[in-house]
Coordinates of C-alpha atoms in Angstrom, one line a residue:
M16 CA -14.1 18.0 -38.6
I17 CA -17.0 16.5 -36.7
S18 CA -19.2 14.5 -39.1
K19 CA -22.7 15.8 -39.8
Q20 CA -24.1 12.6 -38.5
V21 CA -22.2 12.8 -35.2
A22 CA -23.4 16.4 -34.7
K23 CA -26.9 15.5 -35.7
D24 CA -27.0 12.6 -33.2
A25 CA -25.7 14.8 -30.3
G26 CA -28.1 17.6 -31.3
N27 CA -31.2 15.5 -31.1
G28 CA -30.4 14.0 -27.7
H29 CA -28.7 10.9 -29.1
F30 CA -25.2 10.1 -28.0
P31 CA -22.5 10.8 -30.7
S32 CA -21.6 7.2 -31.2
Q33 CA -18.0 6.3 -31.9
G34 CA -18.9 2.7 -32.8
V35 CA -17.0 -0.3 -31.5
I36 CA -13.3 0.6 -31.0
Y37 CA -10.3 -1.4 -29.8
D38 CA -8.1 -0.4 -26.9
R39 CA -4.4 -0.7 -27.1
A40 CA -4.5 -4.3 -25.9
G41 CA -6.7 -5.1 -28.9
I42 CA -9.9 -5.7 -26.8
E43 CA -13.3 -4.3 -27.9
V44 CA -14.8 -1.3 -26.3
D45 CA -18.4 -0.5 -27.1
A46 CA -18.4 3.3 -27.6
T47 CA -21.9 3.6 -29.1
G48 CA -23.8 4.7 -26.0
W49 CA -23.6 7.1 -23.1
V50 CA -21.6 4.6 -20.9
W51 CA -18.3 3.1 -22.1
K52 CA -17.1 0.1 -20.2
L53 CA -13.3 0.0 -20.2
N54 CA -11.3 -3.2 -20.1
S55 CA -9.6 -3.1 -16.7
L56 CA -9.2 -5.3 -13.7
R57 CA -11.1 -2.6 -11.9
P58 CA -14.8 -2.0 -13.0
E59 CA -14.1 1.2 -14.9
A60 CA -16.7 3.0 -17.0
L61 CA -17.1 6.4 -18.6
N62 CA -20.6 7.8 -18.0
F63 CA -20.9 10.7 -20.4
R64 CA -24.0 12.0 -18.7
R65 CA -21.8 13.1 -15.9
L66 CA -20.3 15.7 -18.3
N67 CA -23.6 17.7 -18.3
V68 CA -22.5 19.3 -21.6
Q69 CA -25.5 20.8 -23.5
S70 CA -23.7 21.5 -26.8
A71 CA -23.9 18.8 -29.5
G72 CA -20.5 19.9 -30.9
L73 CA -18.7 20.0 -27.6
L74 CA -20.1 16.7 -26.5
A75 CA -19.0 15.2 -29.8
S76 CA -15.5 16.7 -29.5
I77 CA -15.1 15.0 -26.1
A78 CA -16.3 11.7 -27.4
L79 CA -13.9 11.8 -30.4
Y80 CA -11.0 12.7 -28.1
L81 CA -11.7 10.0 -25.6
A82 CA -12.1 7.4 -28.3
E83 CA -8.6 8.2 -29.5
L84 CA -7.2 8.0 -26.0
V85 CA -8.9 4.6 -25.4
Q86 CA -7.1 3.2 -28.5
A87 CA -3.7 4.7 -27.7
T88 CA -3.2 5.1 -23.9
S89 CA -3.8 3.3 -20.6
V90 CA -7.1 3.0 -18.8
D91 CA -5.7 5.2 -16.0
H92 CA -4.9 8.0 -18.4
V93 CA -8.4 7.8 -20.0
T94 CA -10.2 7.9 -16.6
N95 CA -8.0 10.7 -15.3
T96 CA -8.8 12.7 -18.5
F97 CA -12.5 12.0 -18.2
D98 CA -12.6 12.9 -14.5
A99 CA -11.0 16.3 -15.3
L100 CA -13.4 17.0 -18.2
V101 CA -16.4 16.4 -15.9
Y102 CA -15.6 19.9 -14.5
L103 CA -16.0 21.6 -17.9
H104 CA -19.6 22.6 -17.3
R105 CA -18.6 24.5 -14.1
S106 CA -17.0 27.2 -16.4
E107 CA -19.4 30.0 -17.1
H108 CA -17.4 30.9 -20.2
L109 CA -17.8 27.4 -21.6
R110 CA -21.5 27.3 -20.9
A111 CA -21.9 30.6 -22.8
C112 CA -19.9 29.3 -25.7
A113 CA -21.9 26.1 -25.7
E114 CA -25.0 28.3 -26.1
N115 CA -23.8 30.9 -28.6
G116 CA -21.2 28.9 -30.6
A117 CA -18.4 31.3 -29.9
D118 CA -14.8 30.2 -29.7
I119 CA -13.6 29.0 -26.3
D120 CA -10.6 30.9 -25.0
E121 CA -8.2 31.1 -22.0
R122 CA -11.1 32.0 -19.7
L123 CA -11.9 28.3 -19.5
I124 CA -8.7 27.6 -17.6
S125 CA -9.0 30.7 -15.5
E126 CA -12.5 29.8 -14.3
L127 CA -11.7 26.2 -13.7
R128 CA -8.8 27.2 -11.5
Q129 CA -11.3 28.8 -9.1
I130 CA -12.9 25.4 -8.3
P131 CA -11.5 24.2 -5.0
R132 CA -11.9 20.5 -5.6
L133 CA -10.2 20.6 -9.0
A134 CA -6.4 20.2 -8.4
D135 CA -4.3 22.5 -10.6
Y136 CA -2.5 19.6 -12.3
R137 CA -5.8 18.2 -13.7
L138 CA -6.0 21.3 -15.9
G139 CA -3.3 19.7 -17.9
Y140 CA -5.8 17.1 -19.1
V141 CA -8.2 19.9 -20.1
R142 CA -5.5 21.7 -22.0
A143 CA -4.5 18.5 -23.8
W144 CA -8.2 18.1 -24.9
Y145 CA -8.3 21.6 -26.2
R146 CA -5.0 21.3 -28.0
W147 CA -6.2 18.1 -29.7
C148 CA -9.5 19.6 -30.8
A149 CA -7.7 22.6 -32.3
Q150 CA -5.3 20.3 -34.2
Q151 CA -8.3 18.5 -35.6
G152 CA -9.8 21.8 -36.8
L153 CA -12.9 21.5 -34.8
R154 CA -15.2 24.5 -34.4
Q155 CA -14.9 26.7 -31.3
F156 CA -11.2 25.6 -30.8
S157 CA -8.6 28.1 -32.0
P158 CA -5.0 27.1 -32.8
E159 CA -4.0 30.6 -31.5
T160 CA -5.7 29.9 -28.1
A161 CA -4.1 26.5 -28.0
T162 CA -0.7 28.1 -28.4
R163 CA -1.5 30.5 -25.6
L164 CA -2.7 27.7 -23.3
D165 CA 0.6 25.9 -23.9
D166 CA 2.4 28.9 -22.5
L167 CA 0.3 28.8 -19.3
V168 CA 2.1 27.4 -16.2
I169 CA 0.1 24.5 -14.9
E170 CA 1.5 22.8 -11.8
H171 CA 2.4 19.2 -12.0
N172 CA 0.9 16.7 -9.5
V173 CA 2.8 17.3 -6.3
V174 CA 4.2 14.0 -5.1
G175 CA 5.9 13.1 -1.9
H176 CA 4.1 15.6 0.3
A177 CA 2.9 13.0 2.8
V178 CA 6.5 11.6 2.9
R179 CA 8.2 15.0 3.3
T180 CA 5.8 16.0 6.1
R181 CA 5.8 12.6 7.8
D182 CA 2.0 12.8 7.7
P183 CA 0.6 10.6 10.6
E184 CA -2.3 9.4 8.4
K185 CA -0.9 9.2 4.9
G186 CA 2.9 9.0 5.3
A187 CA 5.1 6.1 6.2
F188 CA 4.6 4.3 9.5
D189 CA 7.2 5.5 12.0
E190 CA 9.4 3.1 13.9
L191 CA 7.0 2.6 16.9
E192 CA 4.0 2.1 14.6
F193 CA 5.9 -0.4 12.6
I194 CA 7.0 -2.3 15.8
A195 CA 3.4 -2.3 17.0
L196 CA 2.1 -3.7 13.7
T197 CA 4.7 -6.4 13.2
T198 CA 4.6 -7.5 16.8
A199 CA 0.9 -7.9 16.7
L200 CA 1.0 -9.7 13.4
R201 CA 3.6 -12.2 14.7
A202 CA 1.7 -12.7 17.9
S203 CA -1.5 -13.6 16.1
A204 CA 0.2 -16.4 14.1
S205 CA -1.1 -19.1 16.5
S206 CA -4.7 -17.7 16.6
S207 CA -7.5 -17.4 14.2
V208 CA -7.7 -13.6 14.4
L209 CA -6.7 -13.3 10.7
D210 CA -7.5 -15.8 8.0
L211 CA -4.6 -17.0 5.8
K212 CA -5.4 -14.6 2.9
E213 CA -5.4 -11.6 5.2
R214 CA -2.2 -12.7 6.9
T215 CA -0.4 -13.3 3.6
A216 CA -1.5 -10.0 2.1
L217 CA -0.3 -8.1 5.2
W218 CA 3.1 -9.7 5.2
L219 CA 3.5 -9.1 1.4
A220 CA 2.6 -5.5 1.9
I221 CA 5.2 -5.2 4.6
G222 CA 7.9 -7.2 2.8
L223 CA 7.5 -6.0 -0.8
G224 CA 5.8 -2.6 -0.7
C225 CA 4.0 -3.1 -4.1
N226 CA 1.0 -1.2 -5.5
P227 CA -2.2 -3.1 -4.8
L228 CA -2.7 -3.9 -8.5
A229 CA 0.4 -6.0 -8.4
Y230 CA -1.0 -8.2 -5.6
A231 CA -4.3 -8.4 -7.4
L232 CA -2.6 -9.6 -10.6
L233 CA -0.5 -12.3 -8.8
R234 CA -1.2 -15.9 -9.7
E235 CA -0.2 -19.2 -8.2
E236 CA 2.1 -19.9 -11.0
D237 CA 4.2 -16.8 -10.0
Y238 CA 5.4 -18.6 -6.9
K239 CA 8.5 -20.8 -7.6
P240 CA 10.0 -22.7 -4.6
I241 CA 13.6 -23.7 -5.3
V242 CA 15.1 -26.5 -3.3
E243 CA 18.8 -26.0 -2.5
H244 CA 20.9 -29.1 -3.4
G245 CA 22.4 -30.7 -0.4
T246 CA 20.7 -28.7 2.3
G247 CA 17.1 -29.2 1.2
R248 CA 16.4 -25.6 2.2
I249 CA 13.6 -23.9 0.2
Q250 CA 14.2 -20.6 -1.4
H251 CA 10.9 -18.9 -2.0
M252 CA 10.8 -17.0 -5.3
L253 CA 7.8 -14.8 -6.3
Y254 CA 7.6 -13.2 -9.7
V255 CA 5.6 -10.0 -9.2
P256 CA 3.8 -8.5 -12.2
R257 CA 5.2 -5.1 -13.2
I258 CA 2.5 -2.4 -13.6
K259 CA 4.4 0.8 -14.1
K260 CA 5.8 0.2 -17.6
G261 CA 2.8 1.1 -19.7
D262 CA 2.4 -2.4 -21.1
E263 CA -0.5 -3.0 -23.4
E264 CA -1.5 -6.1 -21.4
F265 CA -1.4 -7.1 -17.8
R266 CA 1.3 -9.5 -16.6
A267 CA 3.6 -8.8 -19.6
Q268 CA 6.7 -8.3 -17.4
F269 CA 7.7 -9.5 -13.9
H270 CA 10.0 -8.5 -11.1
P271 CA 11.5 -11.4 -9.2
E272 CA 11.5 -11.2 -5.4
I273 CA 13.0 -13.6 -2.8
L274 CA 10.6 -14.1 0.1
N275 CA 11.9 -14.6 3.5
D276 CA 11.1 -17.7 5.6
E277 CA 8.3 -15.8 7.3
I278 CA 6.4 -14.9 4.1
G279 CA 7.3 -17.7 1.7
P280 CA 5.5 -20.5 3.6
L281 CA 2.4 -18.4 3.9
V282 CA 2.3 -18.0 0.1
A283 CA 2.7 -21.7 -0.3
A284 CA 0.0 -22.5 2.2
L285 CA -2.4 -20.0 0.6
I286 CA -1.8 -21.8 -2.8
D287 CA -2.6 -25.1 -1.2
Q288 CA -5.8 -23.7 0.3
N289 CA -6.8 -22.2 -3.0
M290 CA -6.3 -25.5 -4.8
S291 CA -8.6 -27.3 -2.3
R292 CA -11.3 -24.8 -2.6
R293 CA -11.0 -24.7 -6.4
K294 CA -11.5 -28.4 -6.7
A295 CA -14.5 -28.3 -4.4
A296 CA -16.1 -25.4 -6.3
R297 CA -15.2 -26.7 -9.8
W298 CA -14.1 -23.5 -11.4
S299 CA -14.5 -23.0 -15.1
E300 CA -11.3 -23.9 -17.0
E301 CA -11.2 -20.5 -18.6
Y302 CA -10.4 -18.8 -15.3
A303 CA -6.8 -18.3 -14.2
H304 CA -5.6 -19.2 -10.7
P305 CA -5.0 -16.0 -8.8
L306 CA -3.1 -16.0 -5.5
F307 CA -5.8 -13.8 -4.0
V308 CA -9.2 -15.3 -5.0
A309 CA -12.4 -13.3 -5.4
S310 CA -15.6 -14.6 -3.7
R311 CA -17.3 -15.1 -7.0
P312 CA -16.4 -14.7 -10.7
R313 CA -16.8 -11.4 -12.4
L314 CA -19.2 -11.8 -15.3
D315 CA -18.5 -8.3 -16.8
L316 CA -15.1 -9.2 -18.1
R317 CA -14.9 -9.9 -21.8
G318 CA -12.5 -11.4 -24.3
Q319 CA -8.9 -11.8 -23.1
L320 CA -9.9 -10.4 -19.7
R321 CA -12.2 -13.3 -19.0
E322 CA -9.3 -15.2 -17.5
Y323 CA -9.2 -12.6 -14.7
A324 CA -12.7 -13.4 -13.5
M325 CA -11.5 -14.8 -10.2
H326 CA -8.9 -12.1 -9.5
V327 CA -9.7 -9.6 -6.8
I328 CA -9.5 -5.9 -7.7
P329 CA -7.0 -3.5 -6.2
S330 CA -9.5 -2.0 -3.8
D331 CA -10.2 -5.5 -2.4
I332 CA -6.5 -5.7 -1.5
T333 CA -6.7 -2.4 0.3
D334 CA -9.8 -3.4 2.2
M335 CA -8.1 -6.7 3.1
L336 CA -5.1 -4.8 4.6
K337 CA -7.4 -2.4 6.5
N338 CA -9.5 -5.2 7.9
A339 CA -6.5 -7.2 9.0
V340 CA -4.9 -4.3 10.9
R341 CA -8.3 -3.4 12.5
K342 CA -8.6 -7.0 13.7
L343 CA -5.2 -6.9 15.2
G344 CA -6.2 -3.7 17.1
V345 CA -3.0 -1.8 16.3
K346 CA -2.9 1.8 17.6
S347 CA -0.9 4.8 16.5
H348 CA 1.0 6.7 19.3
R349 CA 1.0 9.7 17.0
T350 CA -2.8 10.0 16.6
G351 CA -3.9 8.1 19.7
G352 CA -6.4 6.2 17.6
D353 CA -6.4 3.1 15.3
L354 CA -3.5 2.9 12.9
I355 CA -4.8 4.2 9.6
V356 CA -3.9 1.8 6.8
T357 CA -3.6 2.1 3.0
A358 CA -1.5 0.1 0.5
R359 CA 0.3 3.3 -0.3
R360 CA 1.4 3.8 3.4
F361 CA 2.9 0.3 3.3
R362 CA 4.8 1.2 0.1
R363 CA 6.0 4.5 1.6
T364 CA 7.1 2.6 4.8
F365 CA 8.9 0.0 2.7
A366 CA 10.8 2.7 0.8
T367 CA 11.6 4.8 3.9
R368 CA 13.0 1.8 5.8
A369 CA 15.0 0.7 2.8
V370 CA 16.7 4.2 2.7
E371 CA 17.3 4.0 6.5
E372 CA 19.0 0.7 6.0
G373 CA 21.4 2.1 3.4
A374 CA 19.8 1.4 0.0
F375 CA 21.2 3.5 -2.8
P376 CA 18.8 5.5 -5.1
V377 CA 19.4 3.0 -8.0
E378 CA 18.6 0.1 -5.6
L379 CA 15.5 1.7 -4.2
A380 CA 14.2 2.5 -7.8
M381 CA 14.7 -1.2 -8.6
M382 CA 13.0 -2.3 -5.4
L383 CA 10.0 0.0 -6.1
D384 CA 10.1 -0.9 -9.8
H385 CA 10.4 2.7 -10.9
S386 CA 11.8 3.6 -14.3
D387 CA 13.8 6.7 -13.1
L388 CA 15.5 8.0 -10.0
Q389 CA 13.5 11.2 -9.7
T390 CA 10.6 9.5 -8.1
V391 CA 12.6 8.1 -5.2
Q392 CA 14.5 11.3 -4.3
V393 CA 11.8 12.4 -1.8
Y394 CA 12.8 9.5 0.5
Y395 CA 16.4 10.8 0.6
E396 CA 15.3 14.3 1.2
T397 CA 13.5 13.2 4.4
R398 CA 16.2 10.8 5.6
S399 CA 17.3 11.7 9.1
N400 CA 20.5 10.6 10.7
Q401 CA 19.1 11.4 14.1
V402 CA 17.7 8.5 16.1
Q403 CA 14.4 9.1 17.9
R404 CA 15.0 9.3 21.6
L405 CA 13.7 6.4 23.6
D406 CA 14.6 6.4 27.3
A407 CA 12.9 4.6 30.1
A408 CA 10.5 7.4 30.9
L409 CA 9.3 7.7 27.3
A410 CA 9.1 4.0 26.9
L411 CA 6.8 3.8 29.8
K412 CA 4.6 6.5 28.3
L413 CA 4.5 4.9 24.8
A414 CA 4.3 1.2 25.9
P415 CA 0.5 1.0 26.1
L416 CA 0.2 2.3 22.5
A417 CA 3.0 0.3 21.1
D418 CA 1.4 -2.9 22.6
A419 CA 4.7 -4.8 22.1
F420 CA 4.4 -7.2 25.0
M421 CA 2.8 -10.4 23.7
G422 CA 3.0 -12.7 26.8
R423 CA 0.8 -13.2 29.9
L424 CA 1.6 -11.6 33.3
V425 CA 1.5 -14.0 36.2
V426 CA 1.9 -13.5 40.0
D427 CA 4.6 -16.1 40.2
E428 CA 5.6 -19.4 38.7
S429 CA 2.8 -21.3 40.4
E430 CA 0.4 -19.7 37.9
A431 CA 2.6 -20.2 34.9
V432 CA 2.6 -22.9 32.2
N433 CA 5.8 -25.0 32.9
G434 CA 5.9 -23.4 36.3
G435 CA 6.9 -26.6 37.9
N436 CA 10.0 -26.9 35.7
P437 CA 12.9 -24.9 37.1
A438 CA 14.7 -25.2 33.7
K439 CA 12.0 -23.0 32.2
R440 CA 12.8 -20.0 34.5
I441 CA 14.2 -17.0 32.7
P442 CA 17.0 -15.7 34.8
W443 CA 18.2 -12.1 35.1
F444 CA 21.8 -11.2 35.4
R445 CA 22.6 -7.7 36.7
R446 CA 25.1 -6.1 34.4
R447 CA 27.6 -3.4 35.5
P448 CA 30.4 -1.9 33.3
G449 CA 33.7 -3.7 33.9
Q450 CA 32.1 -6.4 36.1
T451 CA 31.0 -9.9 35.6
P452 CA 27.2 -10.3 35.2
E453 CA 25.7 -11.2 38.6
R454 CA 22.5 -13.2 38.8
N455 CA 19.7 -11.2 40.5
G456 CA 16.5 -13.3 40.4
N457 CA 14.2 -14.5 37.6
L458 CA 12.2 -12.5 35.1
G459 CA 9.5 -15.1 34.5
T460 CA 8.7 -18.5 33.0
C461 CA 8.9 -19.8 29.4
G462 CA 5.6 -21.5 28.5
A463 CA 7.1 -23.0 25.3
G464 CA 8.6 -26.4 24.7
A465 CA 11.9 -26.3 23.0
C466 CA 12.9 -22.7 22.3
G467 CA 15.8 -21.3 20.4
L468 CA 15.2 -17.6 21.1
Y469 CA 17.8 -15.4 22.7
A470 CA 16.7 -15.0 26.3
P471 CA 15.8 -12.6 27.9
I472 CA 16.0 -10.1 25.0
S473 CA 13.5 -12.1 22.8
C474 CA 11.2 -13.2 25.6
Y475 CA 9.1 -10.1 26.1
T476 CA 7.9 -10.1 22.5
C477 CA 7.0 -13.8 22.6
E478 CA 3.5 -14.9 23.4
K479 CA 4.8 -17.9 25.4
F480 CA 6.6 -15.7 27.9
Q481 CA 5.0 -15.4 31.4
P482 CA 6.7 -12.6 33.4
W483 CA 6.4 -12.7 37.1
K484 CA 4.8 -9.7 38.8
N485 CA 7.7 -9.2 41.2
G486 CA 10.5 -9.9 38.7
P487 CA 13.3 -7.3 38.2
H488 CA 11.7 -5.9 35.0
R489 CA 12.5 -2.3 35.9
E490 CA 16.2 -3.2 36.1
M491 CA 16.0 -4.9 32.7
L492 CA 14.4 -1.8 31.2
D493 CA 17.0 0.5 32.6
W494 CA 19.8 -1.7 31.3
L495 CA 18.3 -1.9 27.8
C496 CA 17.9 1.9 27.6
A497 CA 21.4 2.5 28.9
E498 CA 22.8 0.1 26.2
R499 CA 20.7 2.0 23.6
D500 CA 22.1 5.3 24.7
R501 CA 25.7 3.9 24.7
R502 CA 25.3 2.7 21.1
E503 CA 24.0 6.1 20.0
K504 CA 26.8 8.0 21.7
D505 CA 29.3 5.6 20.1
G506 CA 28.0 6.7 16.7
R507 CA 26.6 3.4 15.7
D508 CA 24.4 3.0 12.7
P509 CA 20.7 4.0 13.5
Q510 CA 19.5 0.5 12.7
I511 CA 21.9 -0.9 15.4
V512 CA 20.8 1.8 17.9
R513 CA 17.2 0.8 17.4
L514 CA 17.9 -2.9 17.4
H515 CA 16.0 -3.7 20.6
D516 CA 13.4 -0.9 20.6
A517 CA 10.5 -3.5 20.4
T518 CA 11.9 -5.2 23.5
I519 CA 12.3 -1.9 25.3
L520 CA 8.6 -1.1 24.7
A521 CA 7.5 -4.6 25.7
V522 CA 9.5 -4.5 28.9
A523 CA 8.1 -1.1 29.7
E524 CA 4.6 -2.4 29.2
V525 CA 5.3 -5.2 31.7
V526 CA 6.7 -2.7 34.2
T527 CA 3.5 -0.6 33.7
L528 CA 1.3 -3.7 34.3
C529 CA 3.3 -4.8 37.4
E530 CA 3.2 -1.4 39.0
G531 CA -0.4 -0.9 38.1
A532 CA -1.3 -4.3 39.7
A533 CA 0.6 -3.3 42.8
E534 CA -1.4 -0.1 43.4

């Protein structure tokens, strides 16, 4: 039963104090006042004034229930419960019961169901609160009503809708959007468009598909470069904190990831940069060394969480990704506007592409660090064996949005870097079935020094390439599209069919630029 003191406190306008309690990680939570600050990497707090509950007994029942949840469950579960209970005062039946002291019945759920902004699955949190109060024998909560509420059908949170519908704003990036993003990111490597932290975060989001909390929890010590004996080649290992296991503490378990040679050196460089800045700023020794460093220490963190003072929070990671893509100027051909970015879209894209590349459900669950296979089934439900059509006409239409061409158009080699060096010309060989390739002019000039790329396929997506305005680019485009069509008709794997889609779009953009300049 609610103690007389708790009821008295709530009745005279004082908060029904729960004293100082300890969360499941053993860290203190001050539950004496109207605002409870929870121990989380995010600045989470429960402001009980938001409940707008006028009954002393009902307010006390909520405080008692949430105090128990704080001690036994995760911060996310506590905040989800609180956010659902905030809607209680919207029920006319509950307001009447708060005034006259009558028992609360099923009308509570029926009335809350009519609130448009309250998703049906959140009613499960309200039902759990009612059930707990009835089990405790609290006034106004009937065990019989609790039993009837348990028989009500309450929809679970619908997951996978954005993936199933291929939502252009919330679902995975499609192939052309992914090409536009990665091409722009690679092309910016030699510029200062992105800082090192933004570039590293963006590549990790593309390459790992983690939740933003995992990136926020990363520390320098999680990166382990391993030098191969004999070759001297570095294998870049990153131990990513697991966050979906209900651990009592952060960074209790880790998932090892091998970073490729595009991402690993960025992580190493960011660590070096952090070390230099840390020495200059003279951090407190009680702070850990995160990979993604906050601009200033968080002074609100207490106890064991004090070491996380220089960690960014998950929303900072999301903002970092949004800002990076905005700076790159990536567009979506599906919306016609800027590419909309969230950490979840990167995760959905990572999973979608893994399935397209042949990952089995068990493998995908491991890659996403899921505990069961049900959560990954949506990616297999939406898998398509059909390859998106991409002929020359469509490529010319999509090219400006894909923005895959990274070089600089020149009139001829006299305007090009290395234009005086015939060895830097990129030749074009006309290809006809059953015939030996026949040289038919030059496509442009390579502005690089030594280059190990496969010409001319790799040239158009390289920032050093300088195509000539009168080069045979249309012929190159037609050949690439014909080869793509042949691979598709031969029944090749979709990944093989799409192998040169970025180049097709880049060549199409050059054709568009050349023909536009000629008008």
